[in-house]
Tab-separated table of C-alpha atoms in Angstrom:
chain	number	residue	atom	x	y	z
V	1	UNK	CA	31.166	52.146	183.149
V	2	UNK	CA	27.851	54.010	182.894
V	3	UNK	CA	26.588	56.428	185.558
V	4	UNK	CA	23.884	53.933	186.461
V	5	UNK	CA	26.490	51.199	187.004
V	6	UNK	CA	28.623	53.555	189.096
V	7	UNK	CA	25.607	54.439	191.225
V	8	UNK	CA	24.892	50.736	191.682
V	9	UNK	CA	28.499	50.120	192.753
V	10	UNK	CA	28.311	52.919	195.321
V	11	UNK	CA	24.954	51.639	196.597
V	12	UNK	CA	26.273	48.097	196.991
V	13	UNK	CA	29.420	49.309	198.768
V	14	UNK	CA	27.328	51.407	201.159
V	15	UNK	CA	25.067	48.424	201.840
V	16	UNK	CA	28.042	46.195	202.629
V	17	UNK	CA	29.462	48.865	204.946
V	18	UNK	CA	26.099	49.177	206.708
V	19	UNK	CA	26.068	45.409	207.188
V	20	UNK	CA	29.579	45.543	208.655
V	21	UNK	CA	28.479	48.330	211.005
V	22	UNK	CA	25.487	46.255	212.160
V	23	UNK	CA	27.733	43.281	212.888
V	24	UNK	CA	30.282	45.421	214.735
V	25	UNK	CA	27.523	46.890	216.871
V	26	UNK	CA	26.279	43.375	217.654
V	27	UNK	CA	29.810	42.236	218.531
V	28	UNK	CA	30.343	45.222	220.849
V	29	UNK	CA	27.082	44.465	222.636
V	30	UNK	CA	27.935	40.759	222.957
V	31	UNK	CA	31.463	41.516	224.202
V	32	UNK	CA	29.988	43.769	226.887
V	33	UNK	CA	27.618	40.965	227.872
V	34	UNK	CA	30.550	38.524	227.991
V	35	UNK	CA	32.510	40.819	230.318
V	36	UNK	CA	29.499	41.222	232.606
V	37	UNK	CA	29.026	37.455	232.752
V	38	UNK	CA	32.716	36.917	233.495
V	39	UNK	CA	32.412	39.373	236.370
V	40	UNK	CA	29.358	37.474	237.594
V	41	UNK	CA	31.328	34.199	237.473
V	42	UNK	CA	34.135	35.759	239.531
V	43	UNK	CA	31.579	37.033	242.064
V	44	UNK	CA	29.978	33.585	242.298
V	45	UNK	CA	33.400	32.011	242.854
V	46	UNK	CA	33.954	34.442	245.717
V	47	UNK	CA	30.575	33.524	247.249
V	48	UNK	CA	31.366	29.818	246.990
V	49	UNK	CA	34.721	30.401	248.706
V	50	UNK	CA	33.019	32.406	251.473
V	51	UNK	CA	30.671	29.477	252.097
V	52	UNK	CA	33.592	27.035	252.190
V	53	UNK	CA	35.483	29.265	254.639
V	54	UNK	CA	32.380	29.660	256.788
V	55	UNK	CA	31.847	25.905	256.867
V	56	UNK	CA	35.446	25.387	257.935
V	57	UNK	CA	35.116	28.044	260.618
V	58	UNK	CA	31.843	26.575	261.932
V	59	UNK	CA	33.357	23.096	262.008
V	60	UNK	CA	36.316	24.343	264.041
V	61	UNK	CA	33.971	26.214	266.384
V	62	UNK	CA	31.908	23.093	266.995
V	63	UNK	CA	35.034	21.037	267.530
V	64	UNK	CA	36.341	23.483	270.098
V	65	UNK	CA	32.972	23.558	271.817
V	66	UNK	CA	32.868	19.783	272.092
V	67	UNK	CA	36.461	19.737	273.330
V	68	UNK	CA	35.783	22.362	275.992
V	69	UNK	CA	32.587	20.743	277.167
V	70	UNK	CA	33.618	17.148	277.273
V	71	UNK	CA	37.202	17.073	278.552
V	72	UNK	CA	37.886	17.222	282.273
V	73	UNK	CA	41.210	17.906	284.004
V	74	UNK	CA	43.851	15.402	282.903
V	75	UNK	CA	41.378	12.812	281.653
V	76	UNK	CA	39.983	13.999	278.345
V	77	UNK	CA	37.143	12.029	276.800
V	78	UNK	CA	38.657	11.481	273.424
V	79	UNK	CA	35.543	10.000	271.832
V	80	UNK	CA	31.798	10.461	272.079
V	81	UNK	CA	31.485	6.805	273.051
V	82	UNK	CA	33.858	7.127	275.974
V	83	UNK	CA	32.074	10.250	277.129
V	84	UNK	CA	28.696	8.481	277.013
V	85	UNK	CA	30.135	5.429	278.751
V	86	UNK	CA	31.254	7.602	281.647
V	87	UNK	CA	27.645	8.497	282.533
V	88	UNK	CA	26.913	8.137	286.274
V	89	UNK	CA	23.263	7.218	285.842
V	90	UNK	CA	20.642	6.462	283.240
V	91	UNK	CA	19.301	10.020	283.419
V	92	UNK	CA	22.844	11.339	282.999
V	93	UNK	CA	23.277	9.077	279.972
V	94	UNK	CA	20.054	10.337	278.435
V	95	UNK	CA	21.053	13.953	279.054
V	96	UNK	CA	24.484	13.439	277.566
V	97	UNK	CA	23.069	11.635	274.554
V	98	UNK	CA	20.480	14.374	274.043
V	99	UNK	CA	23.150	17.071	274.207
V	100	UNK	CA	25.361	15.172	271.817
V	101	UNK	CA	22.509	14.582	269.370
V	102	UNK	CA	21.595	18.283	269.438
V	103	UNK	CA	25.154	19.242	268.573
V	104	UNK	CA	25.456	16.656	265.809
V	105	UNK	CA	22.042	17.560	264.391
V	106	UNK	CA	23.010	21.221	264.296
V	107	UNK	CA	26.217	20.323	262.498
V	108	UNK	CA	24.407	18.107	259.963
V	109	UNK	CA	21.834	20.826	259.246
V	110	UNK	CA	24.560	23.416	258.889
V	111	UNK	CA	26.544	21.197	256.541
V	112	UNK	CA	23.454	20.456	254.424
V	113	UNK	CA	22.574	24.147	254.235
V	114	UNK	CA	26.070	25.080	253.127
V	115	UNK	CA	26.039	22.261	250.557
V	116	UNK	CA	22.657	23.390	249.178
V	117	UNK	CA	23.807	26.994	248.917
V	118	UNK	CA	27.005	25.904	247.213
V	119	UNK	CA	25.036	23.791	244.715
V	120	UNK	CA	22.793	26.751	243.864
V	121	UNK	CA	25.809	28.999	243.324
V	122	UNK	CA	27.580	26.391	241.207
V	123	UNK	CA	24.439	25.946	239.078
V	124	UNK	CA	24.306	29.707	238.494
V	125	UNK	CA	27.995	29.678	237.710
V	126	UNK	CA	27.501	26.874	235.175
V	127	UNK	CA	24.681	28.768	233.460
V	128	UNK	CA	26.774	31.919	233.250
V	129	UNK	CA	29.671	29.943	231.785
V	130	UNK	CA	27.405	28.267	229.200
V	131	UNK	CA	26.021	31.654	228.104
V	132	UNK	CA	29.553	33.078	227.986
V	133	UNK	CA	30.666	30.207	225.736
V	134	UNK	CA	27.670	30.722	223.419
V	135	UNK	CA	28.288	34.457	223.180
V	136	UNK	CA	31.995	33.902	222.532
V	137	UNK	CA	31.177	31.518	219.679
V	138	UNK	CA	28.668	34.033	218.298
V	139	UNK	CA	31.250	36.832	218.408
V	140	UNK	CA	33.813	34.667	216.638
V	141	UNK	CA	31.290	33.752	213.945
V	142	UNK	CA	30.314	37.393	213.415
V	143	UNK	CA	33.972	38.389	213.247
V	144	UNK	CA	34.452	35.825	210.463
V	145	UNK	CA	31.407	37.258	208.715
V	146	UNK	CA	32.899	40.753	208.979
V	147	UNK	CA	36.159	39.453	207.510
V	148	UNK	CA	34.259	38.080	204.520
V	149	UNK	CA	32.291	41.290	204.062
V	150	UNK	CA	35.441	43.391	204.371
V	151	UNK	CA	36.997	41.405	201.539
V	152	UNK	CA	33.825	41.904	199.501
V	153	UNK	CA	33.897	45.640	200.262
V	154	UNK	CA	37.529	45.900	199.196
V	155	UNK	CA	36.698	44.187	195.919
V	156	UNK	CA	33.604	46.338	195.499
V	157	UNK	CA	35.608	49.543	195.786
V	158	UNK	CA	38.359	48.356	193.472
V	159	UNK	CA	37.544	49.274	189.857
V	160	UNK	CA	39.597	46.492	188.316
V	161	UNK	CA	38.169	43.879	190.662
V	162	UNK	CA	34.685	45.228	190.087
V	163	UNK	CA	34.891	45.041	186.314
V	164	UNK	CA	36.211	41.488	186.555
V	165	UNK	CA	33.417	40.550	188.898
V	166	UNK	CA	30.813	42.051	186.576
V	167	UNK	CA	32.051	39.774	183.818
V	168	UNK	CA	31.479	36.705	185.964
V	169	UNK	CA	28.308	34.978	186.969
V	170	UNK	CA	26.696	36.530	190.025
V	171	UNK	CA	26.478	33.089	191.605
V	172	UNK	CA	30.280	32.811	191.823
V	173	UNK	CA	30.710	35.297	194.663
V	174	UNK	CA	31.791	34.138	198.128
V	175	UNK	CA	29.107	33.512	200.750
V	176	UNK	CA	28.945	35.749	203.832
V	177	UNK	CA	28.799	32.702	206.083
V	178	UNK	CA	30.350	29.275	205.699
V	179	UNK	CA	27.626	26.664	205.420
V	180	UNK	CA	27.442	23.356	203.637
V	181	UNK	CA	24.854	22.222	201.139
V	182	UNK	CA	21.895	24.026	199.656
V	183	UNK	CA	21.408	26.536	202.474
V	184	UNK	CA	24.946	27.836	202.117
V	185	UNK	CA	24.560	28.135	198.343
V	186	UNK	CA	21.255	29.946	198.793
V	187	UNK	CA	22.704	32.480	201.238
V	188	UNK	CA	25.672	33.016	198.944
V	189	UNK	CA	23.347	33.682	196.025
V	190	UNK	CA	21.206	36.006	198.174
V	191	UNK	CA	24.267	38.122	199.027
V	192	UNK	CA	24.915	38.799	195.338
V	193	UNK	CA	22.144	41.392	195.392
V	194	UNK	CA	23.472	43.532	198.247
V	195	UNK	CA	22.733	47.172	197.464
V	196	UNK	CA	20.022	46.514	194.877
V	197	UNK	CA	17.467	49.307	195.479
V	198	UNK	CA	14.069	48.587	196.992
V	199	UNK	CA	11.135	48.964	194.591
V	200	UNK	CA	7.567	48.588	195.809
V	201	UNK	CA	5.981	45.816	193.760
V	202	UNK	CA	9.219	45.347	191.877
V	203	UNK	CA	10.523	42.090	190.437
V	204	UNK	CA	13.984	41.079	189.234
V	205	UNK	CA	16.251	42.956	188.594
V	206	UNK	CA	14.734	45.197	191.285
V	207	UNK	CA	12.876	43.912	194.307
V	208	UNK	CA	10.515	44.520	197.140
V	209	UNK	CA	10.897	42.293	200.203
V	210	UNK	CA	8.752	39.371	199.026
V	211	UNK	CA	9.854	39.305	195.381
V	212	UNK	CA	13.485	39.247	196.550
V	213	UNK	CA	12.874	36.199	198.734
V	214	UNK	CA	10.771	34.536	196.039
V	215	UNK	CA	13.521	35.075	193.445
V	216	UNK	CA	16.327	33.769	195.675
V	217	UNK	CA	14.467	30.599	196.638
V	218	UNK	CA	13.114	30.118	193.122
V	219	UNK	CA	16.695	30.036	191.847
V	220	UNK	CA	17.074	26.786	193.791
V	221	UNK	CA	13.787	25.276	192.682
V	222	UNK	CA	11.852	26.265	195.806
V	223	UNK	CA	8.665	27.886	194.572
V	224	UNK	CA	7.191	30.441	196.971
V	225	UNK	CA	4.107	32.625	196.700
V	226	UNK	CA	4.593	36.201	195.540
V	227	UNK	CA	3.340	38.267	198.480
V	228	UNK	CA	4.461	38.225	202.108
V	229	UNK	CA	1.079	37.302	203.564
V	230	UNK	CA	0.862	34.177	201.387
V	231	UNK	CA	4.525	33.333	202.001
V	232	UNK	CA	3.738	33.159	205.702
V	233	UNK	CA	1.672	30.073	204.897
V	234	UNK	CA	4.662	28.275	203.342
V	235	UNK	CA	6.595	25.503	205.082
V	236	UNK	CA	6.431	24.872	208.810
V	237	UNK	CA	6.306	27.280	211.733
V	238	UNK	CA	9.519	27.593	213.754
V	239	UNK	CA	10.009	29.356	217.087
V	240	UNK	CA	12.381	32.294	217.335
V	241	UNK	CA	14.800	30.430	219.604
V	242	UNK	CA	15.032	27.597	217.041
V	243	UNK	CA	15.826	29.736	214.003
V	244	UNK	CA	18.326	28.251	211.550
V	245	UNK	CA	20.038	29.733	208.474
V	246	UNK	CA	17.668	29.693	205.527
V	247	UNK	CA	14.483	30.177	207.569
V	248	UNK	CA	12.027	32.881	206.521
V	249	UNK	CA	11.529	35.608	209.136
V	250	UNK	CA	8.438	37.807	209.128
V	251	UNK	CA	7.654	41.204	210.600
V	252	UNK	CA	4.562	43.303	211.105
V	253	UNK	CA	5.550	46.735	209.783
V	254	UNK	CA	3.170	48.988	207.846
V	255	UNK	CA	0.068	46.884	208.573
V	256	UNK	CA	-1.033	44.218	211.089
V	257	UNK	CA	0.090	40.682	210.334
V	258	UNK	CA	3.090	39.566	208.262
V	259	UNK	CA	3.937	42.539	206.025
V	260	UNK	CA	7.728	42.189	205.666
V	261	UNK	CA	9.969	39.177	205.060
V	262	UNK	CA	13.687	38.425	205.238
V	263	UNK	CA	16.024	35.428	205.046
V	264	UNK	CA	17.670	34.398	208.301
V	265	UNK	CA	21.459	34.119	207.938
V	266	UNK	CA	22.376	33.136	211.509
V	267	UNK	CA	23.615	34.788	214.699
V	268	UNK	CA	20.603	37.103	214.841
V	269	UNK	CA	21.243	38.479	211.331
V	270	UNK	CA	18.923	38.472	208.307
V	271	UNK	CA	19.331	39.588	204.713
V	272	UNK	CA	16.343	41.431	203.292
V	273	UNK	CA	15.125	44.013	200.839
V	274	UNK	CA	13.956	47.063	202.783
V	275	UNK	CA	13.881	50.815	202.218
V	276	UNK	CA	17.693	50.857	202.200
V	277	UNK	CA	17.803	48.165	199.524
V	278	UNK	CA	19.103	44.620	199.914
V	279	UNK	CA	21.197	44.576	203.073
V	280	UNK	CA	21.930	42.723	206.283
V	281	UNK	CA	20.122	43.678	209.487
V	282	UNK	CA	19.953	42.432	213.058
V	283	UNK	CA	16.545	40.993	213.965
V	284	UNK	CA	17.463	41.811	217.580
V	285	UNK	CA	17.739	45.530	216.911
V	286	UNK	CA	15.180	47.715	218.649
V	287	UNK	CA	13.197	48.252	215.457
V	288	UNK	CA	13.100	44.731	214.005
V	289	UNK	CA	12.732	43.000	217.363
V	290	UNK	CA	9.643	45.086	218.141
V	291	UNK	CA	8.141	44.191	214.741
V	292	UNK	CA	8.965	40.473	214.796
V	293	UNK	CA	5.947	38.364	213.827
V	294	UNK	CA	7.117	34.783	213.271
V	295	UNK	CA	9.191	32.423	211.129
V	296	UNK	CA	8.666	29.599	208.657
V	297	UNK	CA	11.021	26.822	207.556
V	298	UNK	CA	10.903	25.821	203.886
V	299	UNK	CA	14.241	23.989	203.710
V	300	UNK	CA	14.741	20.724	205.605
V	301	UNK	CA	17.466	21.144	208.203
């Protein structure tokens, strides 16, 4: 193996390790978020229980009040009707009815208020649970991605495996994520170039950001323009919260407007050719998130 090949092997291994580190950092952050949301769910459960206990207590208090007010000696008025029927005059009846209505109205309002508060808390609880489920699925997916990259790294650092891999077609390597159809094949092909150095204005076998994307998509018959600015006019615009694997993601880096491009892999991760060469990166990192410009979809989902 020549020195140049050895350097390429080392570069690719370092790129894979960097990608693993990015994913681990993302997983740690998501796991922390999951724990915080679980704590919030427990706190909401406690608040709901407090409301239920308070409602029970208030109901018992009202019941005792009614019992104390409307039972006399050995002849308790067991029902509201019997108590009203025992009125001594029309004015007494009106007064008793008014008192009874005030008590019942207070109870109804209290019950409605407790119910409303409980509904609000349960809605918050449901939202927290939904976000927890999404984050858990994201963590599991990233862990699978790390498993795949770890296997690739082990092969990369094994001389025998490396030489065998070099004798094979680059398109036969395993994809970093499991997807069906053309998108999955495209992302698998894109990962074959991990560690390839960045070259300003370069084209295959070395790349800058836009030539890398153009080459990967061109391999599948999707013809894109050569430079990032023109590539931003390809396909259809897609919002950040609707990103799907295979979408093009753009960033405003060294100049205003779209000046850098990557391929969205999923779970907040892109593969791109940057100063560190072809590698994975989180678009939610402080740097890339602050530079995010937009996204375009050139493959039908």
